[in-house]
Amino acid sequence: MASGSSIGVGGLFENAEVTTSGRPVIRRNEVECFLLSSVDLDSEDDPPRFTALRSGNLILTTHRLIWIPSQSNTAVPSSVPLAGVTHIFTHKKSIKSMFHSPRIRFQADPGSIVVTIVFRGKGDFDGFLTKFWECWRGRAWEEEEKVESEVSRSGSGTVAQGLYGNDGTVRMVGLAGILRKEQEQWESTDKSLQDAFQDLNALMSKAKEMVSLAEKMRQKLLSAPSSQNGSTDDEEMGSKEEMQQWMLSVGIISPVTKESAGALYHQELSRQLADFVRIPLEQAGGMISLTDMYYHFNRARGTELISPDDLWQACSLWEKFDVPVMLRKFDSGVMVIQNKSHSDEEVMSRIRMLVTKTETLRTGVTASDAALTLKIAPAMAKEHLLTAETKGLLSRDMSPDGLRFYFNLFPEIDPTNLHFVKDFGTYGEWVKATSLLSV
Amino acid sequence: MKRRPGIGGLQKAAAARDQYRLLGENVAKLRTDLMKEQLTTFRSQLEEFARKHKNDIRKNPAFRAQFHEMCAKVGVDPLASNKGFWAELLGIGDFYYELGVQIIEVCMLTRSHNGGLISLHELCNHLRLRRKKDREAVTEDDCLRAISKLKVLGSGFEVITVGKKKLVRSVPTELNKDHNQILELAQGQGYVTVEEVQRRHSWTSGRVIDALESLLEEGLAMIDDGHEDGKRRYWFPCVSSVYASSGADT
């Protein structure tokens, strides 16, 4: 057992995946419960049985303990599955412990390694310990396996039980039998609905069942639309379906909350938002107003509403992180979210294409010309043209007819030899384009 | 030797088929009715729980996720706070935030019909439909309050007044595609009138006027009241081909 310690390290910690903005990637059915900052993970044993992890954020989920370094230094994000935890030591209160940073110890397999969690920052450690116990005792990972096996078993069963066999033909059961079976199904559904909604605790214990019932109803509704009675009622149903599709497509299972993230609330919210923003942004074509984003984000969070203020703060924090999106504020006071890459370079190259055409070299472009070619709103196009001007790509012509922009030829003109036209370059093309006119 | 079915046999078979079909239809109808009933119960229960036990649900992250999933699947809006005394008095609490989210939702869902411009009255009607289980109806004043809370998110979302009507605009000028359509329309003659845009795109007059006004502000349009038919013309010198030819002469 000479290499015992190294085996322990590999076995105890798994590498944890993180998103581009540094939030942990949560697996299916996993729910985030608590977050603490400035946490070390130390080995109790001497010599230490794994390399200590220094100063990171500790995230407790229903399935894992995830440690993410606060600065992206050498340490890698790691996680310990709660399934491997064999014991959580109770917190001893003594004179000595009052001078220490608070710590929690737990033992984990393989190798029965004792890990000490040291809290160097501020936070609700007792709250963490309680949740730690709760999640560990809750054994969410076992439930999952159970449900999965059940689903695979009952999945084939229910199909054959219905009115139709697997191959779509009516099964050879008497009519009365079919009707009776239908009846029984409905009664049992009725009963489980009643049971589940007695009080909150009943609903909590039956949550899994109710979720699958909801899914079943949804499927049935979707598969049998308005064939029976095409009244207004069905129309309403249809619109509702549409709506929930919308909400379903973007769900955040573990929204960052003030309760779970504490002091790190805005920071974590900002990271989560950066991860979330990607898809709605894509759908909106690379730019989305902050109010629309407020809606998408809150809808995905369900009951965990955030205030407009929180959203704004989360967006403003993006400057500090390395995230692929940015907040942009227009002079008019309108705020939008856009991709950093989308921002300027692509638009600039399209504007360059636009203004170097023979026709536009002569006539220049206005905001509305640019709007029609770039397929964006005129106000936006003007904004882009002005940016292009500051970059030296365009030069403006202010006249009673309005503001027009031309390709900026000044860099190509030699100050010592003003009338010299090179054979290549846009200046030459411009001379050709304008002289064509006079002919 | 095969016996050919006579007309009587055919008729009998057809009758039997009809009977089966009738029964099948009845069963199917019964089934959908029952399911609708159960779905309604499910929905109303969920709504009630969302309202009553909001804080308890929020305390338990694992259950919260499941609750949201249920709500999403059967189409229940989990946002259902009562206005309550403090919200009414001080404007605090989740009520106005929730209303804000719902207002944006209505605006976004109706955007394809109205281009991001909806009258306050219509908005309220939509919200009332959404919250029909609620005992308290949403007033226009509530909407205005909720919208004012969204101010922090930039000036894109605002209430404007066109004539006597209050309209809510959810698309900022920078992202408004209506302007492009008007410009395209103007390319033909160099100008448009309110009526013309209304007729060609079948927009409401409020939507047209708002778009034209902001084009005026941008300095893209010019007003001409002097035409003999008395209708105001909006000229767009920047797009018209008329301009291009005259500009080329100079």
XYZ file of C-alpha atoms in Angstrom:
689
model
C 0.000 0.000 0.000
C 2.842 2.359 -0.768
C 0.814 4.237 -3.312
C -2.249 4.293 -1.134
C -2.425 8.029 -0.889
C -2.334 8.627 -4.602
C -5.128 6.136 -5.161
C -7.076 7.967 -2.485
C -6.742 11.250 -4.287
C -7.906 9.896 -7.582
C -10.776 8.069 -5.990
C -12.021 10.726 -3.642
C -12.179 13.748 -5.905
C -13.692 13.756 -9.330
C -13.022 16.547 -11.729
C -16.046 18.837 -11.829
C -17.167 20.391 -15.068
C -17.714 24.132 -15.060
C -19.364 26.419 -17.575
C -17.533 29.162 -19.442
C -18.491 31.662 -16.787
C -17.288 29.433 -13.956
C -20.519 27.938 -12.657
C -20.671 24.225 -11.982
C -22.385 22.089 -14.597
C -25.312 20.539 -12.782
C -26.375 17.071 -13.821
C -29.883 15.897 -14.490
C -32.078 15.862 -11.365
C -29.305 17.455 -9.364
C -30.282 20.566 -7.426
C -27.999 23.175 -5.957
C -28.599 23.808 -2.271
C -25.906 25.920 -0.689
C -22.862 27.963 -1.524
C -20.016 29.265 0.642
C -16.969 31.277 -0.300
C -13.320 31.101 0.847
C -13.319 27.434 1.690
C -10.318 25.114 2.010
C -10.449 21.354 1.856
C -7.731 19.852 4.047
C -6.613 16.359 4.850
C -6.828 15.411 8.509
C -4.142 12.752 8.284
C -0.428 13.178 8.684
C 1.053 12.850 6.117
C -1.857 14.333 4.146
C -3.603 11.843 1.936
C -4.505 14.328 -0.760
C -3.331 17.741 -1.872
C -5.211 20.377 0.046
C -7.511 22.601 -1.999
C -7.057 26.227 -0.996
C -9.531 29.132 -1.153
C -12.428 28.324 -3.399
C -16.190 28.285 -3.455
C -17.883 25.250 -2.018
C -21.207 24.309 -3.556
C -23.482 21.740 -2.015
C -25.936 19.977 -4.288
C -28.276 17.099 -3.652
C -25.687 14.811 -5.200
C -22.245 16.298 -4.714
C -19.957 18.664 -2.902
C -18.310 20.800 -5.565
C -15.227 22.885 -4.958
C -14.314 25.578 -7.481
C -11.175 27.693 -7.117
C -12.004 31.382 -6.757
C -9.116 32.339 -9.008
C -8.383 30.130 -11.935
C -4.969 29.118 -10.680
C -3.424 25.695 -10.771
C -6.156 23.923 -8.831
C -8.888 22.214 -10.834
C -12.576 22.253 -9.920
C -13.248 19.058 -7.965
C -16.220 17.294 -6.526
C -17.006 14.609 -3.990
C -20.127 12.528 -4.578
C -22.319 12.492 -1.465
C -22.875 8.807 -2.124
C -19.269 8.246 -1.050
C -19.641 10.083 2.263
C -19.686 7.578 5.106
C -19.858 9.872 8.080
C -20.300 13.513 8.966
C -18.718 14.370 12.301
C -20.750 16.514 14.588
C -19.518 19.974 15.197
C -17.727 20.151 18.559
C -17.993 23.443 20.312
C -15.038 24.143 22.575
C -12.939 27.067 23.720
C -10.307 26.102 21.203
C -12.701 26.047 18.292
C -13.789 29.581 19.001
C -10.414 30.921 17.918
C -10.190 28.729 14.842
C -11.924 29.271 11.592
C -15.047 27.128 11.709
C -14.576 23.685 10.265
C -16.639 20.631 9.426
C -15.160 17.181 9.045
C -16.530 14.276 7.091
C -15.306 10.853 6.108
C -15.592 9.550 2.585
C -14.931 6.383 0.661
C -12.900 5.061 -1.021
C -10.226 4.724 1.612
C -12.188 6.290 4.494
C -10.379 9.568 4.054
C -11.270 12.278 6.523
C -11.722 15.654 4.880
C -11.846 18.891 6.810
C -13.775 21.772 5.364
C -12.311 25.020 6.658
C -14.359 28.177 6.304
C -12.150 31.234 6.092
C -14.838 33.679 5.036
C -18.145 34.771 6.416
C -21.273 32.760 5.991
C -23.889 30.632 7.571
C -21.893 27.526 8.550
C -24.597 26.042 10.736
C -27.017 26.420 7.877
C -24.527 24.658 5.664
C -24.088 21.801 8.118
C -27.844 21.326 8.383
C -28.225 21.257 4.616
C -25.232 18.961 4.302
C -26.926 16.480 6.618
C -30.229 16.907 4.808
C -28.791 16.259 1.390
C -26.677 13.361 2.569
C -29.612 11.735 4.325
C -31.958 12.539 1.451
C -30.027 10.115 -0.782
C -31.350 11.691 -3.950
C -28.961 9.601 -6.041
C -30.580 6.335 -4.942
C -34.051 7.556 -5.747
C -32.959 8.354 -9.229
C -31.732 4.854 -9.907
C -34.959 3.461 -8.534
C -37.155 5.704 -10.631
C -35.157 5.000 -13.724
C -35.556 1.260 -13.381
C -39.242 1.731 -12.646
C -39.749 3.874 -15.679
C -38.071 1.390 -17.941
C -40.193 -1.366 -16.517
C -43.538 0.385 -16.478
C -42.855 2.137 -19.763
C -43.415 -0.984 -21.786
C -46.222 -2.056 -19.492
C -48.469 0.970 -19.829
C -48.276 1.018 -23.582
C -49.668 -2.463 -23.870
C -52.320 -1.768 -21.245
C -54.022 0.931 -23.268
C -56.736 0.585 -25.823
C -54.200 -0.260 -28.470
C -51.423 -2.791 -28.604
C -47.836 -1.947 -29.353
C -48.379 -2.338 -33.058
C -51.326 0.038 -33.130
C -54.064 -2.539 -33.499
C -56.944 -2.844 -31.091
C -56.088 -5.472 -28.545
C -58.341 -8.438 -28.180
C -60.182 -7.452 -25.063
C -63.906 -7.249 -24.685
C -65.421 -3.827 -24.962
C -66.603 -3.962 -21.402
C -63.089 -4.838 -20.337
C -61.643 -1.835 -22.107
C -64.186 0.474 -20.605
C -63.650 -0.911 -17.154
C -59.910 -0.502 -17.453
C -60.318 3.105 -18.533
C -62.588 3.719 -15.609
C -60.086 2.242 -13.167
C -57.297 4.334 -14.560
C -59.271 7.494 -14.116
C -60.313 6.644 -10.623
C -56.761 5.939 -9.545
C -55.578 9.199 -11.083
C -58.337 11.037 -9.292
C -57.369 9.472 -6.042
C -53.679 10.206 -6.336
C -54.488 13.802 -7.231
C -56.617 14.126 -4.152
C -54.002 12.545 -1.930
C -51.177 14.647 -3.245
C -52.913 17.953 -2.763
C -54.013 17.439 0.815
C -51.225 19.585 2.180
C -47.737 20.640 1.326
C -46.021 17.662 2.925
C -48.182 15.239 0.993
C -47.328 17.033 -2.212
C -43.643 16.958 -1.367
C -43.619 13.229 -0.820
C -45.631 12.637 -3.969
C -43.775 15.178 -6.056
C -42.141 12.647 -8.363
C -45.438 10.971 -9.108
C -47.168 14.252 -9.790
C -44.437 15.376 -12.137
C -44.833 12.245 -14.200
C -48.619 12.630 -14.128
C -48.257 16.170 -15.388
C -46.010 14.935 -18.154
C -48.529 12.248 -19.100
C -51.374 14.739 -19.319
C -49.250 17.030 -21.388
C -48.368 14.285 -23.801
C -52.003 13.292 -24.195
C -53.051 16.851 -24.794
C -50.356 17.329 -27.374
C -51.061 14.086 -29.171
C -54.826 14.581 -29.395
C -55.414 18.199 -30.278
C -58.879 19.553 -31.032
C -60.035 16.562 -33.043
C -63.212 16.122 -31.034
C -64.691 19.506 -30.425
C -63.208 22.448 -32.236
C -64.660 25.050 -29.931
C -63.009 28.124 -28.503
C -62.032 26.051 -25.519
C -59.536 24.164 -27.612
C -58.134 27.331 -28.979
C -57.403 28.482 -25.512
C -55.750 25.165 -24.786
C -53.655 25.542 -27.889
C -52.357 28.900 -26.902
C -51.599 27.598 -23.459
C -49.603 24.765 -24.910
C -47.625 27.210 -26.921
C -46.933 29.241 -23.839
C -45.729 26.386 -21.742
C -43.524 25.183 -24.547
C -41.840 28.486 -24.279
C -41.341 28.218 -20.579
C -40.299 24.603 -20.681
C -37.559 25.143 -23.176
C -35.607 27.312 -20.802
C -35.689 26.013 -17.254
C -33.079 26.679 -14.627
C -33.231 23.842 -12.138
C -30.997 25.462 -9.566
C -31.496 29.203 -9.640
C -28.984 31.170 -7.597
C -30.883 32.663 -4.682
C -30.020 35.012 -1.867
C -30.550 32.119 0.486
C -28.250 29.664 -1.252
C -25.467 32.023 -2.287
C -25.490 34.533 0.551
C -22.824 37.181 0.141
C -21.868 35.881 -3.274
C -25.403 36.396 -4.555
C -24.802 38.973 -7.255
C -21.568 37.429 -8.383
C -23.044 33.968 -8.803
C -26.203 35.390 -10.316
C -24.071 37.175 -12.840
C -22.317 33.954 -13.821
C -25.541 32.022 -14.056
C -27.072 34.736 -16.182
C -24.079 34.682 -18.507
C -24.575 30.958 -19.023
C -28.298 31.322 -19.498
C -28.228 34.278 -21.860
C -26.667 32.320 -24.697
C -29.782 30.631 -26.069
C -32.312 33.481 -25.910
C -29.640 35.720 -27.380
C -29.167 33.380 -30.279
C -32.907 33.231 -30.892
C -33.136 37.010 -30.852
C -30.369 37.322 -33.435
C -27.391 38.370 -31.349
C -28.961 41.294 -29.547
C -31.733 41.360 -26.984
C -33.154 44.163 -24.882
C -32.648 43.974 -21.156
C -36.374 43.868 -20.467
C -36.851 40.841 -22.708
C -33.990 39.177 -20.932
C -35.577 39.998 -17.594
C -38.628 38.073 -18.699
C -36.748 35.046 -20.036
C -34.523 34.787 -16.999
C -37.323 35.109 -14.467
C -39.533 32.666 -16.286
C -36.750 30.128 -16.255
C -36.333 30.686 -12.531
C -39.965 29.943 -11.765
C -40.973 31.363 -8.414
C -37.489 32.636 -7.638
C -38.051 36.081 -9.038
C -35.260 38.565 -9.188
C -35.859 42.284 -9.212
C -34.921 44.493 -12.171
C -32.202 45.930 -9.944
C -30.639 42.527 -9.388
C -30.607 41.847 -13.096
C -28.949 45.134 -13.824
C -26.300 44.539 -11.187
C -25.650 41.040 -12.473
C -25.142 42.421 -15.965
C -22.822 45.170 -14.818
C -20.628 42.620 -13.061
C -19.866 40.978 -16.401
C -17.072 43.447 -16.977
C -15.132 41.774 -14.198
C -15.504 38.225 -15.464
C -14.352 36.669 -18.639
C -17.745 36.034 -20.218
C -18.647 36.061 -23.925
C -21.515 38.543 -23.527
C -21.716 42.221 -22.704
C -24.151 44.906 -21.652
C -24.454 47.766 -24.061
C -26.039 51.075 -23.310
C -27.212 53.384 -26.047
C -27.307 57.146 -25.796
C -31.089 56.945 -25.823
C -30.934 55.064 -22.517
C -31.867 51.739 -24.036
C -29.873 48.799 -22.730
C -29.274 45.586 -24.622
C -27.280 42.430 -24.177
C -25.107 41.288 -27.039
C -22.353 38.845 -27.834
C -18.897 40.299 -27.601
C -17.943 38.671 -30.879
C -21.108 39.829 -32.601
C -20.479 43.335 -31.479
C -18.293 45.149 -33.874
C -15.985 43.249 -36.117
C -18.636 41.471 -38.114
C -20.728 44.592 -38.549
C -17.680 46.609 -39.515
C -16.727 44.199 -42.247
C -20.252 44.339 -43.616
C -20.222 48.117 -43.577
C -16.885 48.064 -45.387
C -18.403 45.844 -48.070
C -21.330 48.231 -48.375
C -19.345 51.432 -48.789
C -16.737 50.105 -51.182
C -19.214 49.205 -53.888
C -18.786 51.352 -57.001
C -22.231 52.862 -56.574
C -21.835 53.777 -52.919
C -18.313 55.077 -53.367
C -19.958 57.814 -55.354
C -23.141 58.436 -53.413
C -22.248 57.447 -49.893
C -24.686 55.802 -47.503
C -27.260 57.059 -45.040
C -28.450 55.360 -41.902
C -31.504 54.079 -43.725
C -29.441 52.593 -46.573
C -27.350 50.768 -44.018
C -30.498 49.681 -42.185
C -31.935 48.107 -45.304
C -28.741 46.265 -46.236
C -27.804 45.153 -42.740
C -31.427 44.275 -41.909
C -31.415 46.200 -38.661
C -33.372 49.168 -37.382
C -32.297 52.600 -38.675
C -31.470 53.869 -35.208
C -29.199 50.885 -34.716
C -27.625 51.344 -38.136
C -26.815 54.944 -37.343
C -25.152 53.795 -34.161
C -22.990 51.376 -36.135
C -22.085 53.976 -38.741
C -20.977 56.361 -36.021
C -18.836 53.621 -34.504
C -17.341 52.958 -37.919
C -16.565 56.639 -38.208
C -14.717 56.719 -34.888
C -12.714 53.741 -36.055
C -11.640 55.670 -39.126
C -13.469 53.488 -41.603
C -15.901 56.175 -42.728
C -15.924 59.906 -43.082
C -19.042 61.967 -42.833
C -20.643 64.498 -45.084
C -22.993 66.877 -43.353
C -25.264 68.691 -45.754
C -28.793 70.091 -45.870
C -29.852 66.721 -47.245
C -28.814 65.009 -44.050
C -25.943 62.988 -42.791
C -24.189 60.766 -45.293
C -21.205 58.558 -44.806
C -18.464 57.819 -47.328
C -15.560 55.463 -47.289
C -12.663 57.197 -45.598
C -10.029 57.787 -48.279
C -7.737 60.034 -46.277
C -5.368 57.294 -45.101
C -4.600 56.463 -48.723
C -3.734 59.976 -49.749
C -0.081 60.848 -49.583
C 0.233 64.278 -47.910
C 3.411 65.085 -49.822
C 1.930 64.205 -53.172
C -1.782 64.995 -53.003
C -2.682 64.246 -56.579
C -0.863 60.992 -56.867
C -3.265 58.084 -57.319
C -1.928 54.615 -56.744
C -2.974 51.948 -59.212
C -4.380 49.791 -56.471
C -6.449 50.605 -53.398
C -9.864 52.113 -52.892
C -8.732 55.611 -53.809
C -8.101 54.465 -57.349
C -11.457 52.800 -57.497
C -13.093 55.912 -56.210
C -11.480 58.024 -58.902
C -12.749 55.556 -61.485
C -16.236 55.536 -60.023
C -16.536 59.309 -59.956
C -14.954 59.883 -63.335
C -17.364 57.389 -64.877
C -20.100 59.790 -63.951
C -18.657 62.790 -65.691
C -18.119 60.924 -68.958
C -67.849 -22.383 -52.978
C -67.711 -18.901 -51.704
C -70.862 -17.172 -50.761
C -71.062 -13.672 -51.999
C -72.418 -11.269 -49.486
C -75.716 -9.869 -50.505
C -76.790 -6.331 -50.045
C -78.228 -7.313 -46.708
C -74.841 -8.608 -45.548
C -73.113 -5.446 -46.604
C -75.633 -3.304 -44.841
C -75.320 -5.344 -41.702
C -71.556 -5.073 -41.712
C -71.809 -1.347 -42.288
C -74.257 -0.956 -39.439
C -71.964 -2.848 -37.097
C -69.046 -0.710 -38.160
C -71.078 2.396 -37.467
C -71.971 1.141 -34.032
C -68.341 0.480 -33.161
C -67.341 3.839 -34.464
C -70.016 5.543 -32.414
C -68.921 3.727 -29.294
C -65.301 4.547 -29.987
C -66.128 8.190 -30.406
C -68.090 8.234 -27.219
C -65.265 6.638 -25.293
C -62.770 9.032 -26.785
C -64.948 11.988 -25.938
C -65.491 10.735 -22.448
C -61.773 10.292 -22.070
C -60.901 13.818 -23.172
C -63.644 15.258 -20.999
C -62.406 13.392 -17.980
C -58.884 14.397 -18.636
C -59.817 18.019 -19.018
C -61.626 17.831 -15.737
C -58.645 16.322 -13.979
C -56.337 18.789 -15.599
C -58.483 21.622 -14.318
C -58.332 20.241 -10.797
C -54.608 19.799 -11.105
C -54.186 23.334 -12.312
C -56.332 24.995 -9.723
C -54.664 23.021 -6.936
C -51.232 23.973 -8.162
C -52.244 27.596 -8.401
C -53.545 27.550 -4.898
C -50.402 25.918 -3.586
C -48.242 28.397 -5.414
C -50.095 31.187 -3.670
C -50.461 29.697 -0.215
C -47.155 27.949 0.293
C -44.855 30.165 -1.684
C -42.321 30.630 1.059
C -42.226 26.970 2.037
C -41.714 25.979 -1.561
C -38.858 28.381 -1.911
C -37.111 27.024 1.149
C -36.664 23.562 -0.322
C -34.622 23.720 -3.522
C -35.210 20.106 -4.562
C -38.962 20.356 -4.182
C -39.000 23.766 -5.785
C -37.524 22.294 -8.943
C -40.221 19.620 -9.028
C -42.947 22.128 -8.357
C -41.793 24.277 -11.231
C -41.722 21.292 -13.501
C -45.314 20.435 -12.633
C -46.419 23.994 -13.208
C -44.635 24.225 -16.525
C -46.049 20.950 -17.753
C -49.702 21.622 -17.107
C -49.400 25.292 -17.985
C -49.781 26.946 -14.611
C -48.201 30.285 -13.950
C -46.325 29.887 -10.661
C -46.332 33.644 -10.206
C -49.444 34.343 -8.216
C -48.764 36.618 -5.280
C -51.648 38.540 -3.859
C -51.314 42.237 -3.954
C -51.689 42.523 -0.236
C -51.740 45.542 1.957
C -48.068 46.491 1.859
C -47.761 46.088 -1.868
C -50.741 48.350 -2.372
C -49.449 50.955 0.016
C -45.704 51.005 -0.578
C -45.272 49.119 -3.804
C -43.001 46.552 -2.197
C -43.090 42.792 -2.364
C -43.115 40.438 -5.271
C -46.511 41.407 -6.607
C -45.330 44.167 -8.905
C -42.267 42.241 -10.017
C -44.457 39.291 -10.930
C -46.840 41.549 -12.744
C -43.873 43.059 -14.563
C -42.772 39.664 -15.814
C -46.295 38.880 -16.949
C -46.612 42.223 -18.696
C -43.424 41.591 -20.650
C -44.727 38.152 -21.513
C -47.974 39.508 -22.929
C -46.073 42.119 -24.887
C -43.729 39.529 -26.339
C -46.477 37.085 -27.259
C -48.523 39.755 -29.013
C -45.517 41.315 -30.691
C -46.063 39.512 -33.965
C -49.509 41.123 -34.277
C -48.796 44.612 -33.031
C -45.087 45.186 -33.503
C -44.425 45.724 -29.818
C -47.072 48.364 -29.244
C -50.097 47.460 -27.188
C -52.772 49.623 -25.609
C -52.837 49.640 -21.847
C -56.433 48.565 -21.884
C -55.772 45.509 -24.014
C -52.764 44.622 -21.882
C -54.932 44.668 -18.778
C -57.492 42.415 -20.398
C -54.817 39.865 -21.228
C -53.516 39.948 -17.677
C -56.983 39.520 -16.232
C -57.555 36.469 -18.384
C -54.271 35.068 -17.157
C -55.129 35.678 -13.528
C -58.769 34.730 -13.609
C -58.472 32.626 -10.485
C -57.273 35.640 -8.625
C -59.775 37.439 -6.495
C -58.232 40.802 -7.089
C -58.394 42.131 -10.597
C -55.386 43.850 -12.077
C -56.026 47.534 -12.622
C -54.414 49.831 -15.145
C -52.783 51.614 -12.275
C -51.134 48.372 -11.175
C -49.758 47.951 -14.662
C -48.318 51.438 -14.690
C -46.675 50.802 -11.363
C -45.221 47.501 -12.483
C -43.880 49.094 -15.648
C -42.267 51.898 -13.673
C -40.334 49.229 -11.769
C -38.791 48.122 -15.038
C -37.196 51.545 -15.547
C -33.878 50.274 -14.230
C -33.585 48.051 -17.271
C -33.223 50.970 -19.623
C -35.704 53.117 -21.436
C -36.754 50.506 -23.979
C -39.946 49.623 -22.157
C -42.217 52.594 -21.702
C -45.710 54.003 -21.668
C -46.419 56.546 -24.355
C -49.498 58.602 -25.046
C -50.928 58.765 -28.541
C -54.002 60.953 -28.604
C -56.042 59.981 -25.590
C -54.871 56.397 -25.499
C -52.060 55.103 -23.395
C -49.862 52.642 -25.220
C -47.114 50.397 -23.932
C -44.082 50.079 -26.161
C -41.893 47.048 -25.593
C -39.470 47.337 -28.505
C -36.845 50.074 -28.272
C -36.192 52.229 -31.332
C -32.821 50.543 -31.740
C -34.417 47.167 -32.324
C -37.575 48.239 -34.132
C -38.065 46.554 -37.484
C -41.189 48.558 -38.311
C -39.023 51.430 -39.403
C -37.394 49.324 -42.075
C -40.773 48.367 -43.468
C -41.852 51.980 -43.668
C -38.615 52.900 -45.410
C -39.147 50.135 -47.898
C -42.652 51.352 -48.544
C -41.406 54.887 -49.002
C -38.901 53.838 -51.630
C -41.606 53.875 -54.302
C -42.843 57.464 -54.213
C -40.481 58.987 -51.709
C -43.223 59.581 -49.170
C -45.902 57.768 -47.179
C -49.079 58.794 -45.431
C -50.454 57.311 -42.244
C -53.406 55.841 -44.106
C -51.205 54.258 -46.704
C -49.012 52.475 -44.185
C -52.086 51.398 -42.284
C -53.611 49.936 -45.411
C -50.519 48.252 -46.774
C -49.300 46.625 -43.574
C -52.658 46.481 -41.762
C -51.189 48.022 -38.629
C -53.158 50.076 -36.144
C -52.932 53.839 -36.483
C -51.149 54.080 -33.128
C -48.404 51.794 -34.325
C -47.972 53.754 -37.551
C -47.934 57.132 -35.846
C -45.441 55.999 -33.251
C -43.071 54.621 -35.868
C -43.333 57.753 -38.022
C -42.819 60.022 -35.054
C -39.622 58.291 -34.063
C -38.405 58.422 -37.662
C -39.031 62.173 -37.521
C -36.999 62.392 -34.348
C -34.195 60.474 -35.963
C -34.156 63.068 -38.687
C -34.983 60.586 -41.402
C -38.423 61.900 -42.290
C -39.812 65.285 -43.212
C -43.391 66.476 -42.888
C -45.351 67.942 -45.754
C -48.749 69.337 -44.809
C -49.199 71.376 -47.914
C -50.694 68.825 -50.229
C -54.144 69.530 -51.581
C -55.795 66.359 -50.272
C -55.031 67.611 -46.759
C -53.265 64.464 -45.682
C -49.928 64.791 -44.010
C -47.143 63.311 -46.060
C -43.954 61.971 -44.576
C -41.117 62.399 -47.027
C -37.994 60.289 -46.824
C -35.351 62.091 -48.876
C -32.791 59.528 -47.830
C -34.351 56.577 -49.628
C -36.232 57.978 -52.548
C -34.923 57.399 -56.023
C -36.213 60.848 -56.864
C -33.511 62.270 -54.679
C -30.779 60.092 -56.101
C -31.308 61.343 -59.643
C -31.565 64.993 -58.664
C -28.557 64.588 -56.381
C -26.546 63.179 -59.225
C -27.199 66.239 -61.372
C -25.639 68.665 -58.963
